[in-house]
Amino acid sequence: MSRRRPHDEDDGYERAYRKRRRVSENQEIEDRLESLILRVGEKSTSSLESNLEGLASVLEADLATFRSKILRILTDCAIKMPEKCTIYTTLVGLLNAKNYNFGGEFVEYMVRNLKDSLKACKWDAARYSLRFLADLVNCHVISAGSLLQLLDNMVDAAKEDGVPQVRKDWYVFAVLSTLPWVGRELYEKKEQALEHLLVSIEVFLGKRSKKHHAALRVWALDTPHPQEEYLDCLWAQIRKLRQDNWAEKHIPRPYLAFDSILCEALQHNLPTILPPPHHDGYQYPMPHVVFRMFDYTDCPEGPILPGAHSVERFLIEEHLHQIIEMHHLERKDCAAHLLNFPYKLKIPLDYSIVEVIFAELFHMPSPRYLEIVYGSILIELCKLQPSTMPQVLAQATEILFIRIDTMNTACFDRFVNWFAYHLSNFQFRWSWEDWDSCLQLDPEHPRPKFVREVLLKSLRLSYHQRIKDMMPESFEPLIPAKPEPKFKYAVEGAGSLPGTTTAHKLVVSIRAKCKPEEVLHVLKDLPNPRQDDDADSRFNPLKIDVFVQTLLNLGSKSFSHSFAAISKFHYVFKELADSEEAQICILRNMFELWHDHQQMMCVLIDKMLKTQIIECSAVANWIFSKEMSGEFTKLYLWEILHLTIRKMNKHVSRLGRELAEARERLRHAESDSDESDDGDGEGNNNSSQRGKSGTGDDREKPSEDMVDRMEERLEAAQADQKNLFLIIFQRFIMILSEHLVRSDTDGRDFNTHWYKWTIGRLQQVFLVHHEQVQKYSSTLETLLFTQDLDPHILEVFHQFTSLRA
């Protein structure tokens, strides 16, 4: 009989097959476990309690083989599905009751996750981890005393000196937002310790600076709904919850059904968890103001909207925000999930959804997602719920219009953009007659201005005759002019203009497909109206006038025609406009030709910035020039300013990114050469491996000189960025100071519509570009926003600096 083992006779195929089959079987079991865990709590034929009980038994049976996989999936669910927090804590509680060691491992895993999230500045993940740990107290997995110690340590972080207020705010917010889940349990078991924690928070909130509050409000007035700072509002809600003996009506608590099993389990103590110390590189969430548009009197008969200071309002709103966060990339899914809100029978759901979406849209300093995200979700909601949602949205629009007088300027812009977009999707139907009282008001008043700006935005999404036809005759004064070019060299009486003959010659030449050099030849004999002793004698405004107006008029058929014309004669632009003054002259002529077509002006300026025909500083100076004072309160002008600032910001961040990458490649290249210098065979092998992966590729290896040149380019771009902000803020200060002094001298009220729009625009520039402006705040304080400045202007700067103070 042969002593060889049976498998020695095969060729290894059987063994490989068996191993592969075992691996694929394991993979199938893992996938099935993952699917079961992820889907627990979703609609099914059996009750949640029996599903949890069954799942706990399945997981316990598989713990020996798939322990780490189960730990990872449960932890991921805790953080990525916060709305199912109590379902997963119940599951962990049941597993802990069956297997104490696994419970301990899970707590360790969650603690590590909390610490890692805090170090990595993943603030939402950290808050959800803390909430999960707190809810484990309800499931008898963690002791109440050790959780209170953790909460105390977090509140202690708010007592540190020399750290930003936003850091302190976040730690207090994290603790307060956890209390609705665990407050009742702590109140019953550790009442004194809980009271001590709340007193510490109250002391902190009493001392806290709220200078940023005014900048972040949607409305300047507190009637009918107070515009509360987020921590103050949450504190009021927690105080109300304490008065109600910590009993809330919104959080599902499936663990109550298993109380007899869970209370028998052994509990774990949390280790000491200290918040990581502050580093200058840490970015904390910014403060915000809680948006309120409805109260129970706005909602018709049916479920009552919870009061502004009931903790249920906080919990419902947070849950709806989470749904938007999870599904915002798929508008149809998002709308469906919002309408399938689990507690829809307890609340007026349509009102809550509309309020939350507008809260996101009007969130200061900027919305979380693109504005069109919210518009598209609202359209889907109207399609899915046509019997009620359009009426609620119409009611919300009416409320916003009534309160528009005191609306923040940035929110006014977003309201205009949203409403025009919404109308364009519903055949521009609206009961305009209800708003005809606005026709009696000053044209600069926000109400007529809103209607005019909505029609201008609608024009971009439709055509002029359609806009005319949809409006009642009484609204004639607010209807925009037809967006056509006004070519001054073709109107009656143009013969007397000095450049008319040349302009007509130029038209013939360009139509004959002439070269850029020939254009310069046609323009060369035009006289320079400027005096010889002018600072820049090379700059001839008449040449620019004739060339820009003629070329843009010839390309006026469409955006594409204009782009083609600019690209073909780019050389001529560069020759004629080699100074800032000449570039401003190009902008003036573009405006003269296209002043009735705002979108064309925005698009052309964007193109000229991209092709470097004009500099960002020229656009800023042109916007604040005397010639543009009649346009100063119109939305499109600020659209142009913001696109100009964004162009500059993108340029700086791109150069910064490229420099960081080049430094990284250089560092890799140097470490590779160090390894090969050692003569170690293994080192050389590593080097060749790196070369294959592309990190240390010779073609990509930058030289020291290249990196130095990139540093110089970045420094030059940052200097331009700083200069752009200095120009903008200096011009704001000049025109606002002039207005305030003139009003004081004439004994008039300074607080005119013009002043409100202008101070609002200053605030908007600070907030929209806060990340970039922050870098130059000390320079701005030294050079422009000095103590001798008018307090009204200085206040805007102080509100901005307090955002991250």
CSV table of N, CA, C and O in Angstrom, one decimal, residues 511-576:
chain,number,residue,atom,x,y,z
A,511,ARG,N,-15.5,90.7,-42.5
A,511,ARG,CA,-16.4,89.8,-43.3
A,511,ARG,C,-15.6,89.1,-44.4
A,511,ARG,O,-15.9,88.1,-44.9
A,512,ALA,N,-14.5,89.8,-44.9
A,512,ALA,CA,-13.7,89.3,-45.9
A,512,ALA,C,-12.6,88.3,-45.3
A,512,ALA,O,-11.7,88.0,-46.0
A,513,LYS,N,-12.8,88.0,-44.0
A,513,LYS,CA,-11.9,87.0,-43.4
A,513,LYS,C,-10.5,87.5,-43.3
A,513,LYS,O,-9.5,86.8,-43.6
A,514,CYS,N,-10.3,88.8,-42.9
A,514,CYS,CA,-9.0,89.3,-42.8
A,514,CYS,C,-8.2,88.7,-41.6
A,514,CYS,O,-8.8,88.1,-40.8
A,515,LYS,N,-6.9,89.0,-41.6
A,515,LYS,CA,-6.0,88.5,-40.5
A,515,LYS,C,-6.0,89.6,-39.4
A,515,LYS,O,-6.2,90.7,-39.7
A,516,PRO,N,-5.6,89.2,-38.2
A,516,PRO,CA,-5.5,90.2,-37.1
A,516,PRO,C,-4.6,91.4,-37.4
A,516,PRO,O,-5.0,92.5,-37.1
A,517,GLU,N,-3.5,91.1,-38.1
A,517,GLU,CA,-2.6,92.2,-38.5
A,517,GLU,C,-3.3,93.3,-39.4
A,517,GLU,O,-3.0,94.5,-39.2
A,518,GLU,N,-4.2,92.8,-40.3
A,518,GLU,CA,-4.9,93.7,-41.2
A,518,GLU,C,-5.8,94.6,-40.4
A,518,GLU,O,-6.1,95.7,-40.8
A,519,VAL,N,-6.4,94.0,-39.3
A,519,VAL,CA,-7.3,94.8,-38.4
A,519,VAL,C,-6.5,96.0,-37.8
A,519,VAL,O,-7.0,97.1,-37.9
A,520,LEU,N,-5.3,95.7,-37.4
A,520,LEU,CA,-4.5,96.8,-36.8
A,520,LEU,C,-4.2,97.8,-37.8
A,520,LEU,O,-4.1,99.0,-37.6
A,521,HIS,N,-4.0,97.4,-39.1
A,521,HIS,CA,-3.7,98.3,-40.2
A,521,HIS,C,-4.9,99.2,-40.4
A,521,HIS,O,-4.7,100.4,-40.6
A,522,VAL,N,-6.1,98.7,-40.4
A,522,VAL,CA,-7.3,99.5,-40.6
A,522,VAL,C,-7.4,100.5,-39.5
A,522,VAL,O,-7.8,101.7,-39.7
A,523,LEU,N,-7.1,100.1,-38.3
A,523,LEU,CA,-7.2,101.0,-37.1
A,523,LEU,C,-6.1,102.1,-37.0
A,523,LEU,O,-6.3,103.0,-36.2
A,524,LYS,N,-5.0,101.9,-37.7
A,524,LYS,CA,-3.8,102.6,-37.3
A,524,LYS,C,-3.9,104.1,-37.5
A,524,LYS,O,-3.3,104.9,-36.8
A,525,ASP,N,-4.8,104.6,-38.4
A,525,ASP,CA,-4.9,106.0,-38.7
A,525,ASP,C,-5.8,106.8,-37.8
A,525,ASP,O,-6.0,108.0,-37.9
A,526,LEU,N,-6.5,106.0,-36.9
A,526,LEU,CA,-7.5,106.7,-36.0
A,526,LEU,C,-6.7,107.6,-35.0
A,526,LEU,O,-5.8,107.2,-34.4
A,527,PRO,N,-7.2,108.9,-34.9
A,527,PRO,CA,-6.5,109.8,-34.0
A,527,PRO,C,-6.7,109.4,-32.5
A,527,PRO,O,-7.7,108.8,-32.2
A,528,ASN,N,-5.8,109.8,-31.7
A,528,ASN,CA,-5.9,109.5,-30.2
A,528,ASN,C,-6.5,110.7,-29.6
A,528,ASN,O,-5.9,111.8,-29.5
A,529,PRO,N,-7.8,110.6,-29.0
A,529,PRO,CA,-8.4,111.7,-28.4
A,529,PRO,C,-7.7,112.1,-27.1
A,529,PRO,O,-8.0,113.2,-26.6
A,530,ARG,N,-6.9,111.3,-26.5
A,530,ARG,CA,-6.2,111.7,-25.3
A,530,ARG,C,-5.0,112.6,-25.6
A,530,ARG,O,-4.4,112.6,-26.6
A,531,GLN,N,-4.7,113.5,-24.6
A,531,GLN,CA,-3.6,114.4,-24.7
A,531,GLN,C,-2.3,113.7,-24.6
A,531,GLN,O,-2.2,112.6,-24.0
A,532,ASP,N,-1.3,114.2,-25.3
A,532,ASP,CA,0.0,113.6,-25.3
A,532,ASP,C,0.6,113.4,-24.0
A,532,ASP,O,1.4,112.5,-23.7
A,533,ASP,N,0.3,114.3,-23.1
A,533,ASP,CA,0.9,114.2,-21.7
A,533,ASP,C,0.2,113.3,-20.8
A,533,ASP,O,0.5,113.2,-19.6
A,534,ASP,N,-0.8,112.5,-21.3
A,534,ASP,CA,-1.5,111.5,-20.5
A,534,ASP,C,-0.5,110.4,-20.1
A,534,ASP,O,0.5,110.2,-20.8
A,535,ALA,N,-0.8,109.8,-19.0
A,535,ALA,CA,0.2,108.9,-18.4
A,535,ALA,C,0.6,107.8,-19.4
A,535,ALA,O,1.7,107.4,-19.4
A,536,ASP,N,-0.4,107.3,-20.2
A,536,ASP,CA,0.0,106.1,-21.0
A,536,ASP,C,-0.4,106.5,-22.4
A,536,ASP,O,-1.5,106.3,-22.9
A,537,SER,N,0.5,107.1,-23.2
A,537,SER,CA,0.2,107.6,-24.5
A,537,SER,C,0.0,106.5,-25.5
A,537,SER,O,-0.6,106.7,-26.6
A,538,ARG,N,0.4,105.2,-25.2
A,538,ARG,CA,0.2,104.1,-26.1
A,538,ARG,C,-1.2,103.8,-26.2
A,538,ARG,O,-1.7,103.1,-27.2
A,539,PHE,N,-2.0,104.1,-25.2
A,539,PHE,CA,-3.4,103.6,-25.2
A,539,PHE,C,-4.3,104.6,-25.9
A,539,PHE,O,-4.4,105.8,-25.6
A,540,ASN,N,-5.0,104.1,-27.0
A,540,ASN,CA,-5.9,104.9,-27.8
A,540,ASN,C,-7.3,104.4,-27.6
A,540,ASN,O,-7.7,103.4,-28.2
A,541,PRO,N,-8.1,105.2,-26.9
A,541,PRO,CA,-9.5,104.7,-26.6
A,541,PRO,C,-10.4,104.6,-27.9
A,541,PRO,O,-11.2,103.8,-27.9
A,542,LEU,N,-10.1,105.4,-28.9
A,542,LEU,CA,-10.9,105.4,-30.1
A,542,LEU,C,-10.7,104.1,-30.8
A,542,LEU,O,-11.6,103.5,-31.4
A,543,LYS,N,-9.4,103.7,-30.9
A,543,LYS,CA,-9.1,102.4,-31.6
A,543,LYS,C,-9.9,101.2,-30.9
A,543,LYS,O,-10.5,100.4,-31.5
A,544,ILE,N,-9.8,101.2,-29.5
A,544,ILE,CA,-10.5,100.2,-28.7
A,544,ILE,C,-12.0,100.3,-29.0
A,544,ILE,O,-12.7,99.3,-29.2
A,545,ASP,N,-12.5,101.5,-29.0
A,545,ASP,CA,-14.0,101.7,-29.2
A,545,ASP,C,-14.4,101.1,-30.5
A,545,ASP,O,-15.4,100.3,-30.5
A,546,VAL,N,-13.8,101.5,-31.6
A,546,VAL,CA,-14.2,101.0,-32.9
A,546,VAL,C,-14.0,99.5,-33.0
A,546,VAL,O,-14.9,98.8,-33.5
A,547,PHE,N,-12.9,99.0,-32.6
A,547,PHE,CA,-12.6,97.6,-32.7
A,547,PHE,C,-13.6,96.7,-31.9
A,547,PHE,O,-14.2,95.8,-32.4
A,548,VAL,N,-13.7,97.0,-30.6
A,548,VAL,CA,-14.5,96.2,-29.7
A,548,VAL,C,-16.0,96.2,-30.1
A,548,VAL,O,-16.6,95.2,-30.3
A,549,GLN,N,-16.5,97.4,-30.4
A,549,GLN,CA,-17.9,97.5,-30.7
A,549,GLN,C,-18.2,96.8,-32.1
A,549,GLN,O,-19.2,96.1,-32.2
A,550,THR,N,-17.3,97.0,-33.0
A,550,THR,CA,-17.5,96.4,-34.4
A,550,THR,C,-17.4,94.9,-34.3
A,550,THR,O,-18.3,94.2,-34.8
A,551,LEU,N,-16.4,94.4,-33.6
A,551,LEU,CA,-16.2,92.9,-33.6
A,551,LEU,C,-17.3,92.2,-32.8
A,551,LEU,O,-17.8,91.2,-33.3
A,552,LEU,N,-17.6,92.8,-31.6
A,552,LEU,CA,-18.7,92.1,-30.8
A,552,LEU,C,-20.1,92.2,-31.5
A,552,LEU,O,-20.9,91.3,-31.4
A,553,ASN,N,-20.3,93.3,-32.3
A,553,ASN,CA,-21.6,93.4,-33.0
A,553,ASN,C,-21.6,92.4,-34.1
A,553,ASN,O,-22.7,91.7,-34.3
A,554,LEU,N,-20.5,92.1,-34.8
A,554,LEU,CA,-20.5,91.1,-35.8
A,554,LEU,C,-20.7,89.7,-35.2
A,554,LEU,O,-21.2,88.8,-35.9
A,555,GLY,N,-20.2,89.5,-34.0
A,555,GLY,CA,-20.4,88.2,-33.4
A,555,GLY,C,-21.6,88.1,-32.5
A,555,GLY,O,-21.7,87.2,-31.7
A,556,SER,N,-22.6,89.0,-32.7
A,556,SER,CA,-23.7,89.1,-31.8
A,556,SER,C,-24.8,88.1,-31.9
A,556,SER,O,-25.7,88.0,-31.2
A,557,LYS,N,-24.6,87.3,-33.0
A,557,LYS,CA,-25.7,86.3,-33.3
A,557,LYS,C,-25.9,85.3,-32.2
A,557,LYS,O,-27.0,84.9,-31.8
A,558,SER,N,-24.8,84.9,-31.5
A,558,SER,CA,-24.8,83.9,-30.4
A,558,SER,C,-23.6,84.0,-29.6
A,558,SER,O,-22.6,84.6,-30.0
A,559,PHE,N,-23.6,83.3,-28.4
A,559,PHE,CA,-22.4,83.2,-27.6
A,559,PHE,C,-21.2,82.6,-28.4
A,559,PHE,O,-20.1,83.1,-28.4
A,560,SER,N,-21.5,81.6,-29.2
A,560,SER,CA,-20.5,80.9,-29.9
A,560,SER,C,-19.8,81.8,-31.0
A,560,SER,O,-18.6,81.8,-31.2
A,561,HIS,N,-20.7,82.6,-31.7
A,561,HIS,CA,-20.1,83.6,-32.6
A,561,HIS,C,-19.2,84.6,-31.9
A,561,HIS,O,-18.1,84.9,-32.4
A,562,SER,N,-19.6,85.0,-30.8
A,562,SER,CA,-18.8,86.0,-30.0
A,562,SER,C,-17.5,85.4,-29.6
A,562,SER,O,-16.4,86.0,-29.7
A,563,PHE,N,-17.5,84.1,-29.1
A,563,PHE,CA,-16.3,83.4,-28.7
A,563,PHE,C,-15.4,83.3,-29.8
A,563,PHE,O,-14.1,83.5,-29.7
A,564,ALA,N,-15.9,82.9,-31.0
A,564,ALA,CA,-15.1,82.7,-32.2
A,564,ALA,C,-14.4,84.0,-32.6
A,564,ALA,O,-13.2,84.0,-32.9
A,565,ALA,N,-15.1,85.1,-32.5
A,565,ALA,CA,-14.6,86.4,-32.9
A,565,ALA,C,-13.4,86.8,-31.9
A,565,ALA,O,-12.4,87.2,-32.3
A,566,ILE,N,-13.7,86.6,-30.6
A,566,ILE,CA,-12.7,86.9,-29.6
A,566,ILE,C,-11.4,86.1,-29.8
A,566,ILE,O,-10.3,86.6,-29.8
A,567,SER,N,-11.6,84.8,-30.1
A,567,SER,CA,-10.5,83.9,-30.2
A,567,SER,C,-9.6,84.3,-31.5
A,567,SER,O,-8.4,84.3,-31.5
A,568,LYS,N,-10.4,84.6,-32.6
A,568,LYS,CA,-9.6,84.9,-33.8
A,568,LYS,C,-8.8,86.2,-33.7
A,568,LYS,O,-7.7,86.2,-34.2
A,569,PHE,N,-9.4,87.2,-33.0
A,569,PHE,CA,-8.7,88.4,-32.9
A,569,PHE,C,-8.1,88.7,-31.5
A,569,PHE,O,-8.0,89.9,-31.1
A,570,HIS,N,-7.7,87.6,-30.9
A,570,HIS,CA,-7.1,87.7,-29.5
A,570,HIS,C,-5.9,88.6,-29.6
A,570,HIS,O,-5.6,89.4,-28.7
A,571,TYR,N,-5.1,88.4,-30.6
A,571,TYR,CA,-3.8,89.2,-30.8
A,571,TYR,C,-4.1,90.7,-30.8
A,571,TYR,O,-3.4,91.5,-30.2
A,572,VAL,N,-5.2,91.1,-31.5
A,572,VAL,CA,-5.5,92.5,-31.5
A,572,VAL,C,-5.9,93.1,-30.2
A,572,VAL,O,-5.5,94.1,-29.8
A,573,PHE,N,-6.7,92.3,-29.4
A,573,PHE,CA,-7.1,92.7,-28.1
A,573,PHE,C,-5.8,92.9,-27.2
A,573,PHE,O,-5.7,93.9,-26.5
A,574,LYS,N,-4.9,91.9,-27.3
A,574,LYS,CA,-3.7,92.0,-26.5
A,574,LYS,C,-2.8,93.2,-26.9
A,574,LYS,O,-2.2,93.9,-26.0
A,575,GLU,N,-2.8,93.6,-28.2
A,575,GLU,CA,-2.0,94.7,-28.6
A,575,GLU,C,-2.6,96.0,-28.2
A,575,GLU,O,-1.9,97.0,-27.8
A,576,LEU,N,-4.0,96.1,-28.2
A,576,LEU,CA,-4.7,97.3,-27.8
A,576,LEU,C,-4.8,97.6,-26.3
A,576,LEU,O,-4.9,98.7,-25.9
